[in-house]
Amino acid sequence: MTIHTDDATDPAPGSEDTRPVAIVTGAAGALGFAIAARLARGGSRVVLVDRDGADARRAAGDLTGGLADTAAPARAVGYGADVADGDQVRELADWTRDRYGRVDQLVNNAAVSSQHPLSDTGSGDWDAVMAVNLRGPMQLARAVLPLWPAEGGRVVNIVSRTWLSGGPPAYTASKAGLVGLTRSLALELGPRGVTVNAVAPSMVETPFTRGHRSAEEYAAFTARHTAMTPLGRLATPDDVAEAVAFLAGPHAGFITGEVLHVCGGAQLAAAP
């Protein structure tokens, strides 16, 4: 476990600070960082979780510095944890309880990808994807069960349009499974006042989506995705972050069990 970038302006545990507390996983990546920054601009105190503690620290520092001169200065802390590791997830929940006493917003964004076709998908590759993309959100949702305040809260799971269109087997199955988990948790947590929804982006240009593709392969890949999108462009991290902020905010209190596609209409098309 690695804890980084404490913000000294945060009140001591047990104080009457009512600002929401958000946990965002995979927060050192482009998409997770955009989500964390958007929630911070909305007034949340954000725990940026990433498997690499140094990256989590750097992201939290960048977030705080980037919003220092705004009307909603960030309250951010970086925390190193692997969501596939149950012990580390429990330690994260315990630390959040001790520091804040609550969780109001949980965004399960951490993910790994496998582009292998079925013929090249081994059991180790399959298990590694499922451990992060599906077991991780389950473990974290379970670990924070005691931390929801009496008024409830928000869970937002980041899935993918591939759950509709199909794609590489391990990645696609993990995201389709996360849609199923979203719906199951919506039923179970609803009586607690906790809504559970998913955001399904189409392709977002980030280092994650580039993977190991060459420049030529990536250019062709982005061109195919752009061509299949009625709005004629790719999604941006900010597009996704705005959708997450809506579902995690006060205006989505009667929405649960839903999948919000941030695809520019690409959810209507088959896989490219």
PDB file of C-alpha atoms in Angstrom:
ATOM      1  CA  MET A   1       0.000   0.000   0.000  1.00  0.00           C
ATOM      2  CA  THR A   2       1.275   3.475  -0.889  1.00  0.00           C
ATOM      3  CA  ILE A   3      -0.308   6.745   0.167  1.00  0.00           C
ATOM      4  CA  HIS A   4       0.706  10.019  -1.460  1.00  0.00           C
ATOM      5  CA  THR A   5       0.051  13.731  -1.717  1.00  0.00           C
ATOM      6  CA  ASP A   6      -1.944  14.438   1.406  1.00  0.00           C
ATOM      7  CA  ASP A   7      -3.727  17.768   1.214  1.00  0.00           C
ATOM      8  CA  ALA A   8      -3.133  19.480   4.532  1.00  0.00           C
ATOM      9  CA  THR A   9      -6.238  21.593   4.110  1.00  0.00           C
ATOM     10  CA  ASP A  10      -8.494  18.571   4.490  1.00  0.00           C
ATOM     11  CA  PRO A  11     -10.247  18.514   7.862  1.00  0.00           C
ATOM     12  CA  ALA A  12      -9.395  15.891  10.424  1.00  0.00           C
ATOM     13  CA  PRO A  13     -11.454  12.677  10.413  1.00  0.00           C
ATOM     14  CA  GLY A  14     -14.729  13.105  12.219  1.00  0.00           C
ATOM     15  CA  SER A  15     -15.141  16.777  11.323  1.00  0.00           C
ATOM     16  CA  GLU A  16     -18.371  18.088   9.840  1.00  0.00           C
ATOM     17  CA  ASP A  17     -17.125  18.385   6.279  1.00  0.00           C
ATOM     18  CA  THR A  18     -19.965  17.466   3.952  1.00  0.00           C
ATOM     19  CA  ARG A  19     -18.077  17.640   0.640  1.00  0.00           C
ATOM     20  CA  PRO A  20     -18.461  14.351  -1.256  1.00  0.00           C
ATOM     21  CA  VAL A  21     -15.632  11.853  -1.096  1.00  0.00           C
ATOM     22  CA  ALA A  22     -14.830  10.187  -4.422  1.00  0.00           C
ATOM     23  CA  ILE A  23     -12.649   7.184  -5.226  1.00  0.00           C
ATOM     24  CA  VAL A  24     -11.500   6.953  -8.845  1.00  0.00           C
ATOM     25  CA  THR A  25      -9.466   3.936  -9.932  1.00  0.00           C
ATOM     26  CA  GLY A  26      -7.037   3.959 -12.818  1.00  0.00           C
ATOM     27  CA  ALA A  27      -6.729   7.663 -12.072  1.00  0.00           C
ATOM     28  CA  ALA A  28      -3.196   8.152 -13.388  1.00  0.00           C
ATOM     29  CA  GLY A  29      -4.321   7.374 -16.938  1.00  0.00           C
ATOM     30  CA  ALA A  30      -5.776   9.970 -19.292  1.00  0.00           C
ATOM     31  CA  LEU A  31      -9.382   8.904 -18.809  1.00  0.00           C
ATOM     32  CA  GLY A  32      -9.213   8.371 -15.052  1.00  0.00           C
ATOM     33  CA  PHE A  33      -7.440  11.675 -14.543  1.00  0.00           C
ATOM     34  CA  ALA A  34     -10.085  13.552 -16.538  1.00  0.00           C
ATOM     35  CA  ILE A  35     -12.798  11.942 -14.406  1.00  0.00           C
ATOM     36  CA  ALA A  36     -11.007  12.755 -11.153  1.00  0.00           C
ATOM     37  CA  ALA A  37     -10.422  16.353 -12.230  1.00  0.00           C
ATOM     38  CA  ARG A  38     -14.057  16.815 -13.213  1.00  0.00           C
ATOM     39  CA  LEU A  39     -15.293  15.490  -9.870  1.00  0.00           C
ATOM     40  CA  ALA A  40     -12.826  17.730  -8.066  1.00  0.00           C
ATOM     41  CA  ARG A  41     -14.077  20.751 -10.002  1.00  0.00           C
ATOM     42  CA  GLY A  42     -17.540  19.795  -8.799  1.00  0.00           C
ATOM     43  CA  GLY A  43     -16.394  19.999  -5.191  1.00  0.00           C
ATOM     44  CA  SER A  44     -15.481  16.412  -4.360  1.00  0.00           C
ATOM     45  CA  ARG A  45     -12.501  15.329  -2.336  1.00  0.00           C
ATOM     46  CA  VAL A  46     -10.910  12.775  -4.631  1.00  0.00           C
ATOM     47  CA  VAL A  47      -8.800   9.715  -3.887  1.00  0.00           C
ATOM     48  CA  LEU A  48      -6.877   8.973  -7.083  1.00  0.00           C
ATOM     49  CA  VAL A  49      -6.086   5.264  -7.086  1.00  0.00           C
ATOM     50  CA  ASP A  50      -3.570   3.672  -9.414  1.00  0.00           C
ATOM     51  CA  ARG A  51      -1.522   0.489  -9.343  1.00  0.00           C
ATOM     52  CA  ASP A  52       1.669   2.557  -9.497  1.00  0.00           C
ATOM     53  CA  GLY A  53       1.895   4.681  -6.367  1.00  0.00           C
ATOM     54  CA  ALA A  54       4.345   7.149  -7.935  1.00  0.00           C
ATOM     55  CA  ASP A  55       1.933   7.719 -10.811  1.00  0.00           C
ATOM     56  CA  ALA A  56      -0.928   8.194  -8.341  1.00  0.00           C
ATOM     57  CA  ARG A  57       1.113  10.797  -6.471  1.00  0.00           C
ATOM     58  CA  ARG A  58       1.996  12.608  -9.664  1.00  0.00           C
ATOM     59  CA  ALA A  59      -1.613  12.655 -10.853  1.00  0.00           C
ATOM     60  CA  ALA A  60      -2.898  14.002  -7.538  1.00  0.00           C
ATOM     61  CA  GLY A  61      -0.247  16.722  -7.579  1.00  0.00           C
ATOM     62  CA  ASP A  62      -1.098  17.676 -11.150  1.00  0.00           C
ATOM     63  CA  LEU A  63      -4.796  17.806 -10.309  1.00  0.00           C
ATOM     64  CA  THR A  64      -4.245  20.000  -7.271  1.00  0.00           C
ATOM     65  CA  GLY A  65      -1.892  22.318  -9.119  1.00  0.00           C
ATOM     66  CA  GLY A  66      -4.139  22.574 -12.136  1.00  0.00           C
ATOM     67  CA  LEU A  67      -7.142  23.700 -10.117  1.00  0.00           C
ATOM     68  CA  ALA A  68      -5.342  25.854  -7.564  1.00  0.00           C
ATOM     69  CA  ASP A  69      -6.495  29.112  -9.137  1.00  0.00           C
ATOM     70  CA  THR A  70     -10.085  28.084  -9.801  1.00  0.00           C
ATOM     71  CA  ALA A  71     -13.208  28.653  -7.748  1.00  0.00           C
ATOM     72  CA  ALA A  72     -13.157  24.960  -6.771  1.00  0.00           C
ATOM     73  CA  PRO A  73      -9.584  24.122  -5.705  1.00  0.00           C
ATOM     74  CA  ALA A  74      -8.876  20.421  -5.711  1.00  0.00           C
ATOM     75  CA  ARG A  75      -8.697  18.273  -2.624  1.00  0.00           C
ATOM     76  CA  ALA A  76      -6.767  15.288  -3.911  1.00  0.00           C
ATOM     77  CA  VAL A  77      -4.696  12.438  -2.591  1.00  0.00           C
ATOM     78  CA  GLY A  78      -2.950   9.704  -4.536  1.00  0.00           C
ATOM     79  CA  TYR A  79      -3.118   6.125  -3.357  1.00  0.00           C
ATOM     80  CA  GLY A  80      -1.262   3.139  -4.801  1.00  0.00           C
ATOM     81  CA  ALA A  81      -3.301  -0.067  -4.976  1.00  0.00           C
ATOM     82  CA  ASP A  82      -3.894  -2.926  -7.399  1.00  0.00           C
ATOM     83  CA  VAL A  83      -7.663  -3.430  -7.609  1.00  0.00           C
ATOM     84  CA  ALA A  84      -7.113  -7.080  -8.548  1.00  0.00           C
ATOM     85  CA  ASP A  85      -5.566  -7.665  -5.095  1.00  0.00           C
ATOM     86  CA  GLY A  86      -8.266  -8.167  -2.475  1.00  0.00           C
ATOM     87  CA  ASP A  87      -5.983  -7.288   0.430  1.00  0.00           C
ATOM     88  CA  GLN A  88      -4.946  -4.002  -1.145  1.00  0.00           C
ATOM     89  CA  VAL A  89      -8.574  -3.135  -1.882  1.00  0.00           C
ATOM     90  CA  ARG A  90      -9.540  -3.747   1.743  1.00  0.00           C
ATOM     91  CA  GLU A  91      -6.623  -1.596   2.890  1.00  0.00           C
ATOM     92  CA  LEU A  92      -7.820   1.198   0.601  1.00  0.00           C
ATOM     93  CA  ALA A  93     -11.326   0.992   2.065  1.00  0.00           C
ATOM     94  CA  ASP A  94      -9.959   0.981   5.623  1.00  0.00           C
ATOM     95  CA  TRP A  95      -7.750   3.978   4.907  1.00  0.00           C
ATOM     96  CA  THR A  96     -10.669   5.875   3.356  1.00  0.00           C
ATOM     97  CA  ARG A  97     -12.816   5.092   6.399  1.00  0.00           C
ATOM     98  CA  ASP A  98     -10.111   6.298   8.783  1.00  0.00           C
ATOM     99  CA  ARG A  99      -9.439   9.497   6.849  1.00  0.00           C
ATOM    100  CA  TYR A 100     -12.899  10.512   5.653  1.00  0.00           C
ATOM    101  CA  GLY A 101     -15.380   8.213   7.357  1.00  0.00           C
ATOM    102  CA  ARG A 102     -17.398   7.813   4.160  1.00  0.00           C
ATOM    103  CA  VAL A 103     -17.507   7.288   0.401  1.00  0.00           C
ATOM    104  CA  ASP A 104     -20.039   9.185  -1.710  1.00  0.00           C
ATOM    105  CA  GLN A 105     -18.829   8.440  -5.255  1.00  0.00           C
ATOM    106  CA  LEU A 106     -17.048   5.342  -6.534  1.00  0.00           C
ATOM    107  CA  VAL A 107     -15.793   5.266 -10.115  1.00  0.00           C
ATOM    108  CA  ASN A 108     -14.448   1.906 -11.269  1.00  0.00           C
ATOM    109  CA  ASN A 109     -12.287   2.956 -14.196  1.00  0.00           C
ATOM    110  CA  ALA A 110      -9.131   0.829 -13.870  1.00  0.00           C
ATOM    111  CA  ALA A 111      -8.775  -1.616 -16.735  1.00  0.00           C
ATOM    112  CA  VAL A 112      -6.332  -3.662 -18.735  1.00  0.00           C
ATOM    113  CA  SER A 113      -6.798  -4.705 -22.328  1.00  0.00           C
ATOM    114  CA  SER A 114      -6.083  -7.764 -24.418  1.00  0.00           C
ATOM    115  CA  GLN A 115      -6.344  -7.527 -28.197  1.00  0.00           C
ATOM    116  CA  HIS A 116      -5.777 -11.247 -28.746  1.00  0.00           C
ATOM    117  CA  PRO A 117      -8.253 -13.215 -30.855  1.00  0.00           C
ATOM    118  CA  LEU A 118      -9.716 -16.387 -29.401  1.00  0.00           C
ATOM    119  CA  SER A 119      -7.002 -18.558 -30.972  1.00  0.00           C
ATOM    120  CA  ASP A 120      -4.308 -16.630 -29.068  1.00  0.00           C
ATOM    121  CA  THR A 121      -6.161 -16.081 -25.785  1.00  0.00           C
ATOM    122  CA  GLY A 122      -4.624 -18.235 -23.079  1.00  0.00           C
ATOM    123  CA  SER A 123      -6.090 -18.823 -19.654  1.00  0.00           C
ATOM    124  CA  GLY A 124      -3.488 -16.558 -18.049  1.00  0.00           C
ATOM    125  CA  ASP A 125      -4.318 -13.694 -20.382  1.00  0.00           C
ATOM    126  CA  TRP A 126      -8.058 -14.209 -19.778  1.00  0.00           C
ATOM    127  CA  ASP A 127      -7.651 -14.330 -15.996  1.00  0.00           C
ATOM    128  CA  ALA A 128      -5.463 -11.214 -15.888  1.00  0.00           C
ATOM    129  CA  VAL A 129      -8.081  -9.169 -17.749  1.00  0.00           C
ATOM    130  CA  MET A 130     -10.947 -10.464 -15.627  1.00  0.00           C
ATOM    131  CA  ALA A 131      -9.031  -9.843 -12.395  1.00  0.00           C
ATOM    132  CA  VAL A 132      -8.723  -6.106 -13.033  1.00  0.00           C
ATOM    133  CA  ASN A 133     -11.755  -5.315 -15.196  1.00  0.00           C
ATOM    134  CA  LEU A 134     -14.412  -7.379 -13.426  1.00  0.00           C
ATOM    135  CA  ARG A 135     -13.208  -8.765 -10.121  1.00  0.00           C
ATOM    136  CA  GLY A 136     -11.645  -5.419  -9.187  1.00  0.00           C
ATOM    137  CA  PRO A 137     -14.912  -3.439  -9.337  1.00  0.00           C
ATOM    138  CA  MET A 138     -16.710  -6.182  -7.425  1.00  0.00           C
ATOM    139  CA  GLN A 139     -14.070  -6.208  -4.691  1.00  0.00           C
ATOM    140  CA  LEU A 140     -14.065  -2.460  -4.318  1.00  0.00           C
ATOM    141  CA  ALA A 141     -17.863  -2.187  -4.290  1.00  0.00           C
ATOM    142  CA  ARG A 142     -17.924  -4.847  -1.576  1.00  0.00           C
ATOM    143  CA  ALA A 143     -15.131  -3.239   0.448  1.00  0.00           C
ATOM    144  CA  VAL A 144     -16.860   0.168   0.652  1.00  0.00           C
ATOM    145  CA  LEU A 145     -20.263  -1.223   1.627  1.00  0.00           C
ATOM    146  CA  PRO A 146     -19.947   0.082   5.219  1.00  0.00           C
ATOM    147  CA  LEU A 147     -18.846   3.531   4.030  1.00  0.00           C
ATOM    148  CA  TRP A 148     -21.951   4.791   2.246  1.00  0.00           C
ATOM    149  CA  PRO A 149     -23.595   7.621   4.199  1.00  0.00           C
ATOM    150  CA  ALA A 150     -27.225   7.418   5.225  1.00  0.00           C
ATOM    151  CA  GLU A 151     -28.288   9.543   2.255  1.00  0.00           C
ATOM    152  CA  GLY A 152     -26.774   7.079  -0.210  1.00  0.00           C
ATOM    153  CA  GLY A 153     -24.235   7.563  -2.964  1.00  0.00           C
ATOM    154  CA  ARG A 154     -23.170   6.837  -6.527  1.00  0.00           C
ATOM    155  CA  VAL A 155     -21.265   4.045  -8.263  1.00  0.00           C
ATOM    156  CA  VAL A 156     -20.211   4.548 -11.892  1.00  0.00           C
ATOM    157  CA  ASN A 157     -18.529   1.698 -13.761  1.00  0.00           C
ATOM    158  CA  ILE A 158     -16.597   2.411 -16.945  1.00  0.00           C
ATOM    159  CA  VAL A 159     -17.458  -0.212 -19.535  1.00  0.00           C
ATOM    160  CA  SER A 160     -17.147  -0.038 -23.343  1.00  0.00           C
ATOM    161  CA  ARG A 161     -19.329  -0.048 -26.428  1.00  0.00           C
ATOM    162  CA  THR A 162     -17.767  -3.445 -27.190  1.00  0.00           C
ATOM    163  CA  TRP A 163     -20.300  -4.986 -24.814  1.00  0.00           C
ATOM    164  CA  LEU A 164     -22.786  -4.391 -27.645  1.00  0.00           C
ATOM    165  CA  SER A 165     -20.648  -4.744 -30.751  1.00  0.00           C
ATOM    166  CA  GLY A 166     -18.243  -7.479 -29.730  1.00  0.00           C
ATOM    167  CA  GLY A 167     -14.480  -7.293 -29.925  1.00  0.00           C
ATOM    168  CA  PRO A 168     -11.414  -9.031 -28.476  1.00  0.00           C
ATOM    169  CA  PRO A 169     -12.878 -11.874 -26.361  1.00  0.00           C
ATOM    170  CA  ALA A 170     -11.292 -11.269 -22.951  1.00  0.00           C
ATOM    171  CA  TYR A 171     -11.724  -7.500 -22.907  1.00  0.00           C
ATOM    172  CA  THR A 172     -15.225  -7.600 -24.351  1.00  0.00           C
ATOM    173  CA  ALA A 173     -16.398 -10.320 -21.970  1.00  0.00           C
ATOM    174  CA  SER A 174     -15.024  -8.390 -18.994  1.00  0.00           C
ATOM    175  CA  LYS A 175     -16.905  -5.253 -19.994  1.00  0.00           C
ATOM    176  CA  ALA A 176     -20.131  -7.141 -20.711  1.00  0.00           C
ATOM    177  CA  GLY A 177     -19.732  -8.780 -17.307  1.00  0.00           C
ATOM    178  CA  LEU A 178     -19.314  -5.359 -15.727  1.00  0.00           C
ATOM    179  CA  VAL A 179     -22.628  -4.287 -17.264  1.00  0.00           C
ATOM    180  CA  GLY A 180     -24.210  -7.310 -15.589  1.00  0.00           C
ATOM    181  CA  LEU A 181     -22.534  -6.435 -12.295  1.00  0.00           C
ATOM    182  CA  THR A 182     -23.804  -2.858 -12.650  1.00  0.00           C
ATOM    183  CA  ARG A 183     -27.386  -4.058 -12.934  1.00  0.00           C
ATOM    184  CA  SER A 184     -27.035  -6.520 -10.069  1.00  0.00           C
ATOM    185  CA  LEU A 185     -25.552  -3.912  -7.757  1.00  0.00           C
ATOM    186  CA  ALA A 186     -28.264  -1.422  -8.735  1.00  0.00           C
ATOM    187  CA  LEU A 187     -30.811  -3.864  -7.326  1.00  0.00           C
ATOM    188  CA  GLU A 188     -28.835  -4.679  -4.207  1.00  0.00           C
ATOM    189  CA  LEU A 189     -27.704  -1.179  -3.290  1.00  0.00           C
ATOM    190  CA  GLY A 190     -30.874   0.655  -4.276  1.00  0.00           C
ATOM    191  CA  PRO A 191     -32.478   0.237  -0.829  1.00  0.00           C
ATOM    192  CA  ARG A 192     -29.433   2.015   0.611  1.00  0.00           C
ATOM    193  CA  GLY A 193     -29.977   4.981  -1.696  1.00  0.00           C
ATOM    194  CA  VAL A 194     -26.921   4.077  -3.779  1.00  0.00           C
ATOM    195  CA  THR A 195     -27.349   4.307  -7.550  1.00  0.00           C
ATOM    196  CA  VAL A 196     -25.185   2.146  -9.812  1.00  0.00           C
ATOM    197  CA  ASN A 197     -24.724   2.975 -13.474  1.00  0.00           C
ATOM    198  CA  ALA A 198     -22.241   2.417 -16.277  1.00  0.00           C
ATOM    199  CA  VAL A 199     -20.666   4.710 -18.844  1.00  0.00           C
ATOM    200  CA  ALA A 200     -19.756   3.030 -22.127  1.00  0.00           C
ATOM    201  CA  PRO A 201     -17.384   5.091 -24.262  1.00  0.00           C
ATOM    202  CA  SER A 202     -16.446   4.396 -27.834  1.00  0.00           C
ATOM    203  CA  MET A 203     -12.813   4.788 -28.752  1.00  0.00           C
ATOM    204  CA  VAL A 204     -10.956   7.503 -26.838  1.00  0.00           C
ATOM    205  CA  GLU A 205      -7.503   8.485 -28.071  1.00  0.00           C
ATOM    206  CA  THR A 206      -5.242   7.645 -25.129  1.00  0.00           C
ATOM    207  CA  PRO A 207      -2.060   5.616 -24.616  1.00  0.00           C
ATOM    208  CA  PHE A 208      -4.343   2.823 -23.344  1.00  0.00           C
ATOM    209  CA  THR A 209      -6.186   2.510 -26.650  1.00  0.00           C
ATOM    210  CA  ARG A 210      -3.016   2.794 -28.697  1.00  0.00           C
ATOM    211  CA  GLY A 211      -1.515  -0.204 -26.939  1.00  0.00           C
ATOM    212  CA  HIS A 212       1.276  -1.784 -28.960  1.00  0.00           C
ATOM    213  CA  ARG A 213       0.033  -0.692 -32.377  1.00  0.00           C
ATOM    214  CA  SER A 214       2.452   0.917 -34.776  1.00  0.00           C
ATOM    215  CA  ALA A 215       1.818   4.467 -35.927  1.00  0.00           C
ATOM    216  CA  GLU A 216       0.349   3.176 -39.184  1.00  0.00           C
ATOM    217  CA  GLU A 217      -1.861   0.633 -37.446  1.00  0.00           C
ATOM    218  CA  TYR A 218      -3.104   3.205 -34.974  1.00  0.00           C
ATOM    219  CA  ALA A 219      -3.888   5.733 -37.709  1.00  0.00           C
ATOM    220  CA  ALA A 220      -5.955   3.133 -39.556  1.00  0.00           C
ATOM    221  CA  PHE A 221      -7.645   2.102 -36.306  1.00  0.00           C
ATOM    222  CA  THR A 222      -8.676   5.655 -35.419  1.00  0.00           C
ATOM    223  CA  ALA A 223      -9.834   6.304 -38.977  1.00  0.00           C
ATOM    224  CA  ARG A 224     -12.153   3.273 -38.882  1.00  0.00           C
ATOM    225  CA  HIS A 225     -13.664   4.374 -35.589  1.00  0.00           C
ATOM    226  CA  THR A 226     -14.118   7.948 -36.762  1.00  0.00           C
ATOM    227  CA  ALA A 227     -15.828   6.789 -39.943  1.00  0.00           C
ATOM    228  CA  MET A 228     -18.371   4.666 -38.072  1.00  0.00           C
ATOM    229  CA  THR A 229     -19.361   7.510 -35.717  1.00  0.00           C
ATOM    230  CA  PRO A 230     -22.316   9.624 -36.903  1.00  0.00           C
ATOM    231  CA  LEU A 231     -20.890  12.726 -35.233  1.00  0.00           C
ATOM    232  CA  GLY A 232     -17.665  12.276 -37.174  1.00  0.00           C
ATOM    233  CA  ARG A 233     -15.115  12.384 -34.374  1.00  0.00           C
ATOM    234  CA  LEU A 234     -13.725  10.288 -31.561  1.00  0.00           C
ATOM    235  CA  ALA A 235     -14.661  10.630 -27.911  1.00  0.00           C
ATOM    236  CA  THR A 236     -12.405  12.683 -25.652  1.00  0.00           C
ATOM    237  CA  PRO A 237     -11.594  12.032 -21.990  1.00  0.00           C
ATOM    238  CA  ASP A 238     -13.619  15.127 -21.109  1.00  0.00           C
ATOM    239  CA  ASP A 239     -16.667  13.745 -22.951  1.00  0.00           C
ATOM    240  CA  VAL A 240     -16.543  10.691 -20.726  1.00  0.00           C
ATOM    241  CA  ALA A 241     -15.778  12.676 -17.574  1.00  0.00           C
ATOM    242  CA  GLU A 242     -18.857  14.864 -18.059  1.00  0.00           C
ATOM    243  CA  ALA A 243     -21.082  11.782 -18.340  1.00  0.00           C
ATOM    244  CA  VAL A 244     -19.550  10.322 -15.185  1.00  0.00           C
ATOM    245  CA  ALA A 245     -20.019  13.595 -13.324  1.00  0.00           C
ATOM    246  CA  PHE A 246     -23.691  13.641 -14.256  1.00  0.00           C
ATOM    247  CA  LEU A 247     -24.327  10.095 -13.062  1.00  0.00           C
ATOM    248  CA  ALA A 248     -22.248  10.706  -9.920  1.00  0.00           C
ATOM    249  CA  GLY A 249     -23.989  13.986  -9.146  1.00  0.00           C
ATOM    250  CA  PRO A 250     -27.203  15.197  -7.535  1.00  0.00           C
ATOM    251  CA  HIS A 251     -29.261  15.371 -10.750  1.00  0.00           C
ATOM    252  CA  ALA A 252     -29.120  11.624 -11.431  1.00  0.00           C
ATOM    253  CA  GLY A 253     -30.674  10.486  -8.182  1.00  0.00           C
ATOM    254  CA  PHE A 254     -33.470   8.514  -9.860  1.00  0.00           C
ATOM    255  CA  ILE A 255     -31.315   6.837 -12.511  1.00  0.00           C
ATOM    256  CA  THR A 256     -29.891   3.417 -11.716  1.00  0.00           C
ATOM    257  CA  GLY A 257     -29.004   0.236 -13.550  1.00  0.00           C
ATOM    258  CA  GLU A 258     -28.431   2.129 -16.796  1.00  0.00           C
ATOM    259  CA  VAL A 259     -25.673   2.165 -19.412  1.00  0.00           C
ATOM    260  CA  LEU A 260     -24.947   5.631 -20.799  1.00  0.00           C
ATOM    261  CA  HIS A 261     -23.169   5.379 -24.155  1.00  0.00           C
ATOM    262  CA  VAL A 262     -20.692   8.176 -24.843  1.00  0.00           C
ATOM    263  CA  CYS A 263     -20.125   7.158 -28.432  1.00  0.00           C
ATOM    264  CA  GLY A 264     -21.376   9.874 -30.749  1.00  0.00           C
ATOM    265  CA  GLY A 265     -23.812   7.284 -32.091  1.00  0.00           C
ATOM    266  CA  ALA A 266     -21.167   4.596 -32.670  1.00  0.00           C
ATOM    267  CA  GLN A 267     -23.088   2.281 -30.342  1.00  0.00           C
ATOM    268  CA  LEU A 268     -25.459   1.819 -33.295  1.00  0.00           C
ATOM    269  CA  ALA A 269     -22.740   0.289 -35.449  1.00  0.00           C
ATOM    270  CA  ALA A 270     -21.060  -3.099 -35.562  1.00  0.00           C
ATOM    271  CA  ALA A 271     -17.455  -3.529 -34.561  1.00  0.00           C
ATOM    272  CA  PRO A 272     -15.122  -1.876 -37.123  1.00  0.00           C
TER     273      PRO A 272
END
